[in-house]
Structures are given as C-alpha cells and as structure tokens.
Amino acid sequence: MVNQIKRENFSGKLGIIAAAAGSAIGLGNIWKFPYITGVYGGSAFILVYLFCIALIGIPVMLSEFIVGRNAQKNAVGSFKKIAPGTPWFFTGFIGVIAAYVILSFYGIVAGWTLQYVFLAITNQFSGLTPDQIGGNFGAFISKPGLPIFWQVIFMAVTASVVIGGVKKGIERFSKILMPILLVIIIILVFRSVTLKGASKGLEFLLKPDFSKLTVPAILSALGHAFFSLSLGMGTMITYGSYIKKDENLGQTAIQVTIADTLIALLAGFAIFPAVFAFGIEPSAGPGLVFVTLPNVFNQMPFGAFFALLFFVLLAVAALTSSISILECVVAYTDEELGWDRKKSTVVVALTITILGAILSQGNGILSSLKIPFLIGGKFEMMNIFDWFITLSDQMLPVGGLLIALFVGWGMKQQMVKDEVTSNGKFSFRLYPIFNVLVKVVAPAAIALVFLSSIFGWFK
Ligand code: PHE
C-alpha cells in the first residue's frame, strides 16, 4: 500500500524487452541448453523443446504478465490483490521461495564463469591436456573459498544494479548488456561454423534423429522451457507489474520468447560445430562449457581470445538473469514486508549469498553429506548443492501450473481479455486458443511431467 505512489515502470518497449529477455537469457541458454541438447542427442530434442516453448512457455509467460500488470504488485501481492481472501497468494509465495533458492546456486555457478574469465585473461588454459582441464575444474569447484570469492563479487554487482531500481538499475543495465551479449555470440557462432569439420556439428543440430528421443528427454525439454523463460517463480509477474498499461502484452511475451530461443539456438551453433570440428564428444553434461570448451579453444587459432569472449558472454547472461531473480524477492520484501528497496536488497542478497556459500561446500568439504530426494521413483542421495538445484527444478513447474490455473480458472475472463487488449486497444484473436492452453493443456502437461519425473513413470 505504502509504496503504491512511488512504484516505477519500464520506460518503454525497448526497456521491457531488454529486461525481460535479459532475465530469460542466462546460464540456462548458454550453459544448460547446449549440454542437455548434447546429452539427449541433438536435433530431435531441440524440436521437442521448441514445441514446449510455443505451446506452454508463451501462454504461461503471458499469464504471468497478465497477473503482474493487472495488479501492479509483486509476485505475492498480485494474487492478494486480484483474489483477496483466497489461498492463491501461495502461488506467489512458492515463487519467491523458488527465486531465493535458485539465486543461491545461480550465484555460485555465475561465480565459476568469473573465475573462467580470469583464467582466460591470464591465458591459463594453454598447454593443458584435456584431463588437466577437467581436473582443474573439479578441483576449483570443490575449493572452500575461491568459488565464494567470485560469488560474492557477482552478487555484489547484482545487488548494486537492483538497488538502482527499475529504470536506473535494471532497465539501464539490461539495455547496455544485451547488445553486448548479442554481438559476442554472433562472433562466436561465426568462428565456430567456419572451422574445418564444423559440418558434423551442424548436422547434429539440424538433422533430427527421432530414434534418440526418450521420455526423460521430453520431460527435460519441458522443465528446461520453464527455467529458460524464467517462468513459474514470479519473475515475469514482477517484471509484468512494471510494464505500462498501454503496452501490448501478447506481443511482448512472444518477442521475449523468440529472443530467448534464438540465443539458446545460437549458443548451440557457437558450441557444437567447434566441438565436432575437434572430434570431441558432445555429451559431456554440465562440464560441457567448463571442460569441453576450454579444450576446444586450446586447439583453435587465437583460442585464448575466443575463450575470453565466451566466458564474458556467460557472465553477462548470468548477470541480467540474476538481477531479475533478486528483483523478484526484493519487490516482495519491499512491498509486502514494508522494508525499503535498499534494506530489502542488502538483506536479501546477503542471506542468499550466505546460503549459496554453504551449498557450494556440497561440491567440496561437505560432499559426503548426502540428503535424499524423491526423484525418478526412488530416493536419490544428493549433495546439498545438487539437492537445491533439483528442488528448484521441481518448484518452477509447480509454480507455472498454479499460475496457468489461476489465469484460466481463478480470474474473471473479462479481466484477462481487458488486460491483454489494454482495454480494447489491441486485438486478442488467439484468446480461444490461449484459454484452452492455460485452462487444460498446460496444467495437464505440466502435471504429467512433474509427477512422472518424481515417481519415475515411463522410464
Ligand atoms: N532464465 C534464466 C536462465 O536461462 C534463469 C532464471 C530462472 C531466471 C528463473 C529467472 C527465473 O538462465
């Protein structure tokens, strides 16, 4: 209530797209998408992913924008305002908790990218064998202090942008960082596809082999769609609440989704042609960018320079995403708990950093501490770092499911239409399709994916 008067907005279309695409484009696109594509066999997996994005990603993103802009509030306050006195606000609450958890490990992985920027600048990959590069990565992430050092720097930068607020912080930095990201990735794609032997990598990305498509691949495609589009935890509700009333929400959701998907694909084109050109396996898993790629760069002319570009790209992508995750929690503590932006940012960022620093030890001194997680039909023992990553993987679909149900069933449909059309200014011809997607298709698909990944159906 108190903060209603001074609530900020994005200044215009460009600012919204830069900030929302900045949120969506992150480690998910450049680190995770390529490695799961590599693990699940390439092109066929990409097609399933595109299908999930179009059918479930876009409607859920639009739903988040609708809720946020209609209420002009944070992820929890939005539900309280639109559906007062109902338990719907729990949806936002799950989101804020998911944001908190995600940022704790996201900051750690982002810190790894800074260490790799440093290694690239000081030319420390050259002369190493593939085994040494792999060993160094393992040794680095299991160190007690060094990952935290970089995490603290990364979180401090994130917090200093969020303290600046919506226009002067988030929008301003996104508008600077996103074009940089685009230029770097285009240079890298160009370098990769012009290498001798790149064509095998292109084939891997473009020629679908459906025999490689497994059920776990499909589950992972949908799960990743949520992560990559920043859905299910209220980030897009929060950003939606900063969109002015006369902007076209449907168009915005589509543009942000296209930008996110394009960058993920470009990351694939920057990575796989080079990986194949040097005869390296594409299925390295999470180590793909931190182990496989330094090897690739080592064998490339001017490799140190391209390595530097690549890790700067990763760090920039991570930064605009972490800004949005922090903003999601800060908007909540600011508006619901009544702390001001500065106090919110400092307290939230600090406690998240501490949690992340503890989780990071799961890769090192606490690696023998294993906690069970029900996944794939059995209790799997995981270290605390992996446990929290798995937890957030499960939370996003649950959040997305509830948001779709809320917009499909919980909100007055006239309100939904008025929000998307800005009270008649724009058309919403796809409403009947949207309505079926959020009411039935998205919830059913998400529920199926969620339950089957927990209980290990269709293995
Ligand atoms: N979308 C971001 C990425 O691809 C991560 C993210 C998830 C950001 C959820 C906000 C919310 O890396």
Coordinates of C-alpha atoms and ligand atoms in Angstrom, one line a residue:
M1 CA 0.0 0.0 0.0
V2 CA 2.6 2.5 1.2
N3 CA 4.7 2.0 -1.9
Q4 CA 1.9 2.4 -4.4
I5 CA 2.7 6.0 -5.2
K6 CA 6.4 5.6 -5.9
R7 CA 6.0 2.4 -8.0
E8 CA 8.3 2.5 -11.0
N9 CA 7.7 1.4 -14.6
F10 CA 9.9 0.4 -17.5
S11 CA 10.2 3.5 -19.8
G12 CA 9.1 1.8 -23.0
K13 CA 9.0 -1.2 -25.2
L14 CA 12.8 -1.5 -25.6
G15 CA 13.4 -1.4 -21.9
I16 CA 10.8 -4.1 -21.3
I17 CA 12.2 -6.4 -23.9
A18 CA 15.8 -5.8 -22.8
A19 CA 15.0 -6.5 -19.2
A20 CA 12.7 -9.5 -19.7
A21 CA 14.9 -11.0 -22.4
G22 CA 17.8 -10.3 -20.1
S23 CA 16.0 -12.3 -17.4
A24 CA 15.2 -15.2 -19.7
I25 CA 18.6 -15.3 -21.4
G26 CA 21.1 -16.7 -18.9
L27 CA 23.1 -19.7 -17.9
G28 CA 20.1 -21.7 -19.0
N29 CA 20.6 -20.8 -22.6
I30 CA 24.4 -20.9 -22.8
W31 CA 25.3 -23.5 -20.3
K32 CA 22.4 -25.8 -19.7
F33 CA 20.6 -25.8 -23.1
P34 CA 23.7 -26.9 -25.0
Y35 CA 24.6 -29.5 -22.5
I36 CA 21.2 -31.2 -22.3
T37 CA 21.0 -31.0 -26.1
G38 CA 24.3 -32.8 -26.2
V39 CA 23.2 -35.4 -23.7
Y40 CA 19.8 -36.1 -25.4
G41 CA 21.2 -36.4 -28.9
G42 CA 20.7 -33.1 -30.7
S43 CA 18.1 -32.0 -33.2
A44 CA 15.1 -34.1 -32.2
F45 CA 15.4 -32.9 -28.7
I46 CA 15.5 -29.3 -29.9
L47 CA 12.3 -29.8 -31.9
V48 CA 10.5 -31.1 -28.7
Y49 CA 11.9 -28.1 -26.8
L50 CA 10.5 -25.7 -29.4
F51 CA 7.2 -27.4 -29.2
C52 CA 7.1 -26.9 -25.4
I53 CA 8.1 -23.3 -25.7
A54 CA 5.3 -22.5 -28.2
L55 CA 2.6 -24.4 -26.5
I56 CA 3.3 -24.0 -22.9
G57 CA 6.0 -21.4 -22.5
I58 CA 4.3 -18.5 -24.3
P59 CA 0.9 -18.9 -22.6
V60 CA 2.5 -19.2 -19.1
M61 CA 4.7 -16.1 -19.8
L62 CA 1.6 -14.2 -20.9
S63 CA -0.2 -15.4 -17.8
E64 CA 2.5 -14.0 -15.6
F65 CA 2.5 -10.7 -17.4
I66 CA -1.3 -10.5 -17.1
V67 CA -1.3 -11.1 -13.3
G68 CA 1.6 -8.7 -12.7
R69 CA 0.4 -5.8 -14.8
N70 CA -3.2 -6.1 -13.7
A71 CA -2.3 -6.0 -10.0
Q72 CA 0.7 -3.7 -10.3
K73 CA 2.3 -5.6 -7.5
N74 CA 5.0 -8.2 -6.6
A75 CA 4.5 -11.9 -7.0
V76 CA 2.6 -12.4 -3.7
G77 CA 0.8 -9.1 -3.6
S78 CA -0.5 -9.6 -7.1
F79 CA -2.5 -12.6 -6.1
K80 CA -3.7 -11.0 -2.9
K81 CA -5.0 -8.0 -4.9
I82 CA -6.7 -9.9 -7.7
A83 CA -8.1 -12.7 -5.5
P84 CA -8.3 -11.3 -1.9
G85 CA -9.0 -13.7 0.9
T86 CA -8.2 -16.8 -1.1
P87 CA -5.2 -19.1 -0.9
W88 CA -4.0 -18.2 -4.4
F89 CA -1.3 -16.0 -2.9
F90 CA 0.6 -19.2 -2.1
T91 CA 1.4 -19.4 -5.8
G92 CA 3.4 -16.2 -5.5
F93 CA 4.9 -17.4 -2.2
I94 CA 6.2 -20.6 -3.7
G95 CA 7.7 -18.4 -6.5
V96 CA 9.5 -16.1 -4.1
I97 CA 11.0 -19.1 -2.2
A98 CA 12.0 -20.7 -5.5
A99 CA 13.7 -17.4 -6.5
Y100 CA 15.6 -17.4 -3.2
V101 CA 16.7 -21.0 -3.7
I102 CA 17.7 -20.5 -7.4
L103 CA 19.7 -17.4 -6.8
S104 CA 21.7 -19.2 -4.1
F105 CA 23.2 -21.6 -6.5
Y106 CA 22.9 -19.5 -9.6
G107 CA 25.3 -17.0 -7.9
I108 CA 27.8 -19.8 -7.4
V109 CA 27.7 -21.0 -11.0
A110 CA 27.9 -17.4 -12.2
G111 CA 31.0 -17.1 -9.9
W112 CA 32.5 -20.0 -11.8
T113 CA 32.1 -18.0 -15.0
L114 CA 34.1 -15.1 -13.5
Q115 CA 36.9 -17.5 -12.5
Y116 CA 36.9 -18.7 -16.1
V117 CA 37.1 -15.1 -17.4
F118 CA 40.1 -14.7 -15.1
L119 CA 41.7 -17.9 -16.4
A120 CA 41.1 -16.8 -20.0
I121 CA 42.6 -13.4 -19.4
T122 CA 45.7 -14.8 -17.8
N123 CA 45.9 -17.4 -20.6
Q124 CA 45.9 -20.4 -18.2
F125 CA 44.3 -23.0 -20.4
S126 CA 47.0 -23.1 -22.9
G127 CA 49.3 -26.1 -22.8
L128 CA 47.0 -28.1 -20.6
T129 CA 45.8 -31.6 -21.6
P130 CA 42.0 -32.4 -21.6
D131 CA 42.5 -34.3 -18.4
Q132 CA 44.2 -31.5 -16.7
I133 CA 41.4 -29.1 -17.8
G134 CA 38.8 -31.5 -16.4
G135 CA 40.8 -32.0 -13.2
N136 CA 41.3 -28.3 -12.7
F137 CA 37.6 -27.6 -13.0
G138 CA 36.8 -30.3 -10.4
A139 CA 39.5 -29.0 -8.1
F140 CA 38.2 -25.4 -8.4
I141 CA 34.6 -26.0 -7.7
S142 CA 35.5 -28.2 -4.7
K143 CA 37.6 -25.5 -3.1
P144 CA 36.1 -24.0 0.0
G145 CA 37.0 -20.3 -0.6
L146 CA 37.7 -19.4 -4.2
P147 CA 34.2 -20.1 -5.6
I148 CA 32.8 -18.0 -2.8
F149 CA 35.2 -15.1 -3.6
W150 CA 33.8 -14.9 -7.1
Q151 CA 30.2 -15.5 -6.0
V152 CA 30.5 -12.5 -3.6
I153 CA 31.7 -10.3 -6.4
F154 CA 29.0 -11.4 -8.7
M155 CA 26.2 -11.0 -6.0
A156 CA 27.6 -7.5 -5.1
V157 CA 27.3 -6.4 -8.7
T158 CA 23.8 -7.9 -9.0
A159 CA 22.7 -6.1 -5.8
S160 CA 24.1 -2.8 -6.8
V161 CA 22.0 -2.9 -10.0
V162 CA 18.9 -3.8 -8.2
I163 CA 19.4 -1.1 -5.6
G164 CA 19.3 1.4 -8.5
G165 CA 15.6 0.4 -9.1
V166 CA 13.6 -0.4 -12.2
K167 CA 14.6 2.3 -14.6
K168 CA 18.0 3.5 -13.4
G169 CA 19.2 0.0 -12.4
I170 CA 17.5 -2.9 -14.2
E171 CA 16.5 -1.2 -17.4
R172 CA 19.6 0.8 -17.9
F173 CA 22.0 -2.1 -17.4
S174 CA 19.9 -4.5 -19.5
K175 CA 19.9 -2.1 -22.4
I176 CA 23.7 -1.9 -22.2
L177 CA 24.4 -5.6 -21.6
M178 CA 22.0 -7.3 -24.0
P179 CA 23.5 -5.8 -27.2
I180 CA 27.0 -6.8 -26.0
L181 CA 25.8 -10.3 -25.5
L182 CA 24.3 -10.4 -29.0
V183 CA 27.5 -9.2 -30.6
I184 CA 29.7 -11.7 -28.7
I185 CA 27.5 -14.6 -29.5
I186 CA 27.4 -13.8 -33.2
I187 CA 31.2 -13.5 -33.4
L188 CA 31.4 -16.9 -31.7
V189 CA 28.9 -18.6 -34.0
F190 CA 30.8 -17.2 -36.9
R191 CA 34.1 -18.6 -35.6
S192 CA 32.6 -22.0 -34.9
V193 CA 30.8 -22.6 -38.1
T194 CA 33.7 -21.6 -40.2
L195 CA 36.1 -24.1 -38.6
K196 CA 37.1 -27.1 -40.8
G197 CA 35.0 -30.0 -39.9
A198 CA 32.1 -27.9 -38.5
S199 CA 29.5 -29.6 -40.7
K200 CA 29.2 -32.6 -38.4
G201 CA 28.1 -30.3 -35.7
L202 CA 25.6 -28.6 -37.9
E203 CA 24.2 -31.9 -38.8
F204 CA 23.9 -32.8 -35.1
L205 CA 21.8 -29.6 -34.6
L206 CA 19.8 -29.7 -37.7
K207 CA 19.1 -33.3 -38.7
P208 CA 16.7 -34.9 -36.3
D209 CA 17.2 -38.5 -35.3
F210 CA 13.9 -39.4 -33.6
S211 CA 15.2 -42.8 -32.5
K212 CA 17.3 -40.9 -29.9
L213 CA 14.2 -39.3 -28.4
T214 CA 13.5 -40.8 -25.0
V215 CA 10.8 -39.9 -22.4
P216 CA 13.4 -38.4 -20.0
A217 CA 14.4 -36.2 -22.9
I218 CA 10.9 -34.9 -23.3
L219 CA 10.5 -34.3 -19.6
S220 CA 13.7 -32.4 -19.5
A221 CA 12.6 -30.3 -22.5
L222 CA 9.5 -29.0 -20.7
G223 CA 11.4 -28.5 -17.4
H224 CA 14.0 -26.5 -19.2
A225 CA 11.4 -24.4 -21.0
F226 CA 10.4 -23.1 -17.6
F227 CA 13.8 -22.4 -16.4
S228 CA 15.0 -20.8 -19.6
L229 CA 11.9 -18.5 -19.9
S230 CA 12.2 -17.5 -16.2
L231 CA 8.7 -18.9 -15.6
G232 CA 7.0 -20.3 -12.5
M233 CA 8.6 -18.2 -9.8
G234 CA 7.0 -14.8 -10.3
T235 CA 9.9 -13.1 -12.1
M236 CA 7.7 -12.3 -15.0
I237 CA 4.9 -11.4 -12.7
T238 CA 7.2 -8.9 -11.1
Y239 CA 8.5 -7.6 -14.4
G240 CA 5.0 -7.6 -15.8
S241 CA 4.0 -5.3 -13.0
Y242 CA 6.5 -2.7 -14.3
I243 CA 5.0 -2.8 -17.8
K244 CA 2.9 0.3 -18.7
K245 CA -0.8 -0.2 -19.2
D246 CA -0.7 0.7 -22.9
E247 CA 1.9 -1.8 -24.0
N248 CA 0.9 -4.9 -25.9
L249 CA 1.4 -7.9 -23.5
G250 CA 0.9 -10.7 -26.0
Q251 CA 3.4 -9.3 -28.4
T252 CA 5.9 -8.7 -25.6
A253 CA 5.6 -12.3 -24.5
I254 CA 6.1 -13.6 -28.0
Q255 CA 9.1 -11.3 -28.6
V256 CA 10.8 -12.2 -25.3
T257 CA 10.3 -15.9 -26.1
I258 CA 11.7 -15.6 -29.6
A259 CA 14.8 -13.7 -28.3
D260 CA 15.4 -16.4 -25.6
T261 CA 15.0 -19.2 -28.0
L262 CA 17.2 -17.6 -30.6
I263 CA 20.0 -17.1 -28.2
A264 CA 19.8 -20.7 -27.0
L265 CA 20.0 -21.9 -30.6
L266 CA 22.9 -19.5 -31.3
A267 CA 24.7 -20.9 -28.3
G268 CA 24.2 -24.4 -29.8
F269 CA 25.7 -23.1 -33.1
A270 CA 28.6 -21.5 -31.2
I271 CA 29.4 -24.7 -29.4
F272 CA 28.7 -27.9 -31.3
P273 CA 30.3 -27.2 -34.7
A274 CA 33.5 -26.4 -32.8
V275 CA 33.1 -29.4 -30.5
F276 CA 32.7 -31.7 -33.5
A277 CA 35.4 -30.0 -35.5
F278 CA 37.9 -31.1 -32.9
G279 CA 36.5 -34.6 -32.6
I280 CA 35.2 -34.1 -29.0
E281 CA 32.2 -35.9 -27.6
P282 CA 29.1 -33.6 -27.4
S283 CA 27.6 -35.3 -24.4
A284 CA 29.9 -34.1 -21.6
G285 CA 27.0 -32.9 -19.4
P286 CA 27.4 -30.0 -17.0
G287 CA 31.1 -29.9 -17.8
L288 CA 30.5 -29.0 -21.4
V289 CA 31.2 -25.3 -21.2
F290 CA 33.8 -25.5 -18.4
V291 CA 35.8 -28.5 -19.5
T292 CA 35.0 -29.4 -23.1
L293 CA 35.1 -25.8 -24.4
P294 CA 38.4 -24.8 -22.9
N295 CA 39.8 -27.8 -24.8
V296 CA 38.2 -26.7 -28.0
F297 CA 39.6 -23.1 -27.5
N298 CA 43.0 -24.6 -26.9
Q299 CA 43.1 -26.1 -30.3
M300 CA 41.8 -23.0 -32.1
P301 CA 43.9 -20.2 -33.5
F302 CA 43.5 -17.2 -31.2
G303 CA 41.7 -19.6 -28.8
A304 CA 42.5 -17.5 -25.8
F305 CA 40.7 -14.6 -27.2
F306 CA 37.6 -16.6 -28.1
A307 CA 37.7 -18.2 -24.7
L308 CA 37.7 -14.8 -23.1
L309 CA 34.7 -13.7 -25.2
F310 CA 32.8 -16.8 -24.4
F311 CA 33.2 -16.6 -20.6
V312 CA 32.4 -12.8 -20.7
L313 CA 29.3 -13.8 -22.6
L314 CA 28.3 -16.3 -19.9
A315 CA 28.9 -13.8 -17.1
V316 CA 26.9 -11.1 -18.8
A317 CA 24.0 -13.5 -19.5
A318 CA 24.1 -14.7 -15.9
L319 CA 24.1 -11.1 -14.6
T320 CA 20.9 -9.9 -16.2
S321 CA 19.2 -13.1 -15.1
S322 CA 20.3 -12.9 -11.5
I323 CA 19.1 -9.3 -11.4
S324 CA 15.6 -10.4 -12.2
I325 CA 15.7 -13.2 -9.7
L326 CA 16.9 -10.8 -6.9
E327 CA 14.3 -8.3 -8.0
C328 CA 11.5 -10.9 -7.6
V329 CA 12.4 -11.3 -3.9
V330 CA 13.2 -7.7 -3.3
A331 CA 9.9 -6.5 -4.7
Y332 CA 8.2 -8.8 -2.2
T333 CA 10.1 -7.8 0.9
D334 CA 9.8 -4.1 -0.2
E335 CA 6.0 -4.1 -0.8
E336 CA 4.8 -6.8 1.5
L337 CA 7.1 -6.5 4.4
G338 CA 7.5 -2.8 4.1
W339 CA 11.3 -2.7 4.0
D340 CA 12.6 -0.1 1.6
R341 CA 14.4 -1.1 -1.6
K342 CA 17.9 -0.6 -0.1
K343 CA 17.3 -2.6 3.0
S344 CA 15.5 -5.3 1.0
T345 CA 18.3 -5.6 -1.5
V346 CA 21.1 -5.7 1.1
V347 CA 19.4 -8.2 3.4
V348 CA 18.1 -10.5 0.7
A349 CA 21.3 -10.5 -1.3
L350 CA 23.4 -11.1 1.8
T351 CA 21.4 -14.0 3.1
I352 CA 21.2 -15.6 -0.4
T353 CA 25.0 -15.3 -0.7
I354 CA 25.5 -17.0 2.6
L355 CA 23.1 -19.8 1.7
G356 CA 24.9 -20.2 -1.7
A357 CA 28.3 -20.2 0.0
I358 CA 27.2 -23.1 2.2
L359 CA 25.7 -25.0 -0.8
S360 CA 28.9 -24.6 -2.7
Q361 CA 30.6 -26.7 0.0
G362 CA 28.5 -29.6 -1.2
N363 CA 30.9 -29.8 -4.1
G364 CA 33.9 -30.0 -1.7
I365 CA 34.3 -30.3 2.1
L366 CA 30.6 -31.2 2.6
S367 CA 30.4 -33.6 -0.4
S368 CA 30.0 -36.6 1.8
L369 CA 26.8 -35.0 3.3
K370 CA 24.1 -36.6 1.3
I371 CA 20.4 -35.9 1.6
P372 CA 17.6 -38.0 -0.1
F373 CA 15.4 -36.5 -2.8
L374 CA 12.4 -38.4 -4.3
I375 CA 13.1 -38.3 -8.0
G376 CA 12.7 -40.9 -10.7
G377 CA 10.7 -43.1 -8.4
K378 CA 13.3 -43.6 -5.8
F379 CA 15.1 -41.6 -3.1
E380 CA 18.3 -40.5 -4.5
M381 CA 21.1 -39.4 -2.3
M382 CA 22.5 -36.0 -3.3
N383 CA 25.0 -33.5 -2.0
I384 CA 23.4 -30.2 -0.8
F385 CA 24.4 -28.3 -4.0
D386 CA 22.6 -30.8 -6.3
W387 CA 19.7 -31.2 -3.9
F388 CA 18.8 -27.5 -4.1
I389 CA 19.2 -27.5 -7.9
T390 CA 16.8 -30.4 -8.1
L391 CA 14.4 -28.8 -5.7
S392 CA 14.2 -25.7 -7.8
D393 CA 13.8 -27.8 -11.0
Q394 CA 10.7 -29.2 -9.4
M395 CA 9.4 -25.9 -8.0
L396 CA 9.2 -24.0 -11.3
P397 CA 6.7 -26.3 -13.0
V398 CA 4.5 -26.3 -9.8
G399 CA 4.5 -22.5 -9.9
G400 CA 3.8 -22.4 -13.6
L401 CA 1.0 -24.9 -13.2
L402 CA -0.7 -22.8 -10.5
I403 CA -0.2 -19.6 -12.5
A404 CA -1.9 -21.1 -15.6
L405 CA -4.7 -22.4 -13.4
F406 CA -5.2 -19.0 -11.8
V407 CA -5.4 -17.2 -15.1
G408 CA -7.6 -19.9 -16.7
W409 CA -10.0 -20.6 -13.8
G410 CA -9.3 -18.2 -11.0
M411 CA -9.5 -14.8 -12.8
K412 CA -12.6 -13.3 -14.4
Q413 CA -12.1 -13.9 -18.1
Q414 CA -13.2 -10.4 -19.0
M415 CA -10.4 -9.1 -16.8
V416 CA -7.9 -11.3 -18.6
K417 CA -9.1 -10.1 -22.0
D418 CA -9.1 -6.4 -20.9
E419 CA -5.5 -6.8 -19.7
V420 CA -4.2 -8.3 -22.9
T421 CA -6.0 -5.9 -25.1
S422 CA -5.2 -2.9 -22.9
N423 CA -9.0 -2.3 -22.7
G424 CA -9.7 -2.7 -26.4
K425 CA -6.6 -1.1 -27.8
F426 CA -5.1 -4.3 -29.2
S427 CA -6.8 -7.4 -30.6
F428 CA -6.5 -10.8 -28.9
R429 CA -7.7 -13.1 -31.6
L430 CA -5.9 -16.1 -30.2
Y431 CA -7.9 -15.8 -26.9
P432 CA -9.8 -19.1 -27.5
I433 CA -6.6 -21.0 -28.0
F434 CA -4.9 -19.2 -25.1
N435 CA -7.9 -20.1 -22.9
V436 CA -7.7 -23.8 -23.7
L437 CA -4.0 -23.8 -23.3
V438 CA -4.0 -22.2 -19.8
K439 CA -7.1 -24.0 -18.6
V440 CA -6.3 -27.5 -19.7
V441 CA -3.3 -28.2 -21.9
A442 CA -0.6 -26.5 -19.9
P443 CA -1.8 -27.7 -16.5
A444 CA -2.2 -31.3 -17.7
A445 CA 1.2 -31.4 -19.5
I446 CA 3.0 -29.8 -16.5
A447 CA 1.3 -32.1 -14.0
L448 CA 2.2 -35.1 -16.1
V449 CA 5.8 -34.1 -16.4
F450 CA 6.1 -33.2 -12.7
L451 CA 4.6 -36.4 -11.4
S452 CA 6.4 -38.6 -13.8
S453 CA 9.7 -37.1 -13.0
I454 CA 9.1 -37.5 -9.3
F455 CA 7.7 -41.0 -9.5
G456 CA 9.8 -42.2 -12.4
W457 CA 7.0 -43.3 -14.7
F458 CA 7.8 -44.1 -18.3
K459 CA 11.4 -45.0 -17.8
Ligands
PHE1 N1 16.1 -17.9 -17.3 C1 17.3 -17.8 -16.7 C2 18.3 -18.6 -17.5 O1 18.0 -19.1 -18.5 C3 17.3 -18.3 -15.2 C4 16.1 -17.9 -14.5 C5 15.2 -18.8 -14.0 C6 15.9 -16.5 -14.2 C7 14.1 -18.4 -13.3 C8 14.8 -16.1 -13.6 C9 13.9 -17.0 -13.1 O2 19.4 -18.8 -17.0

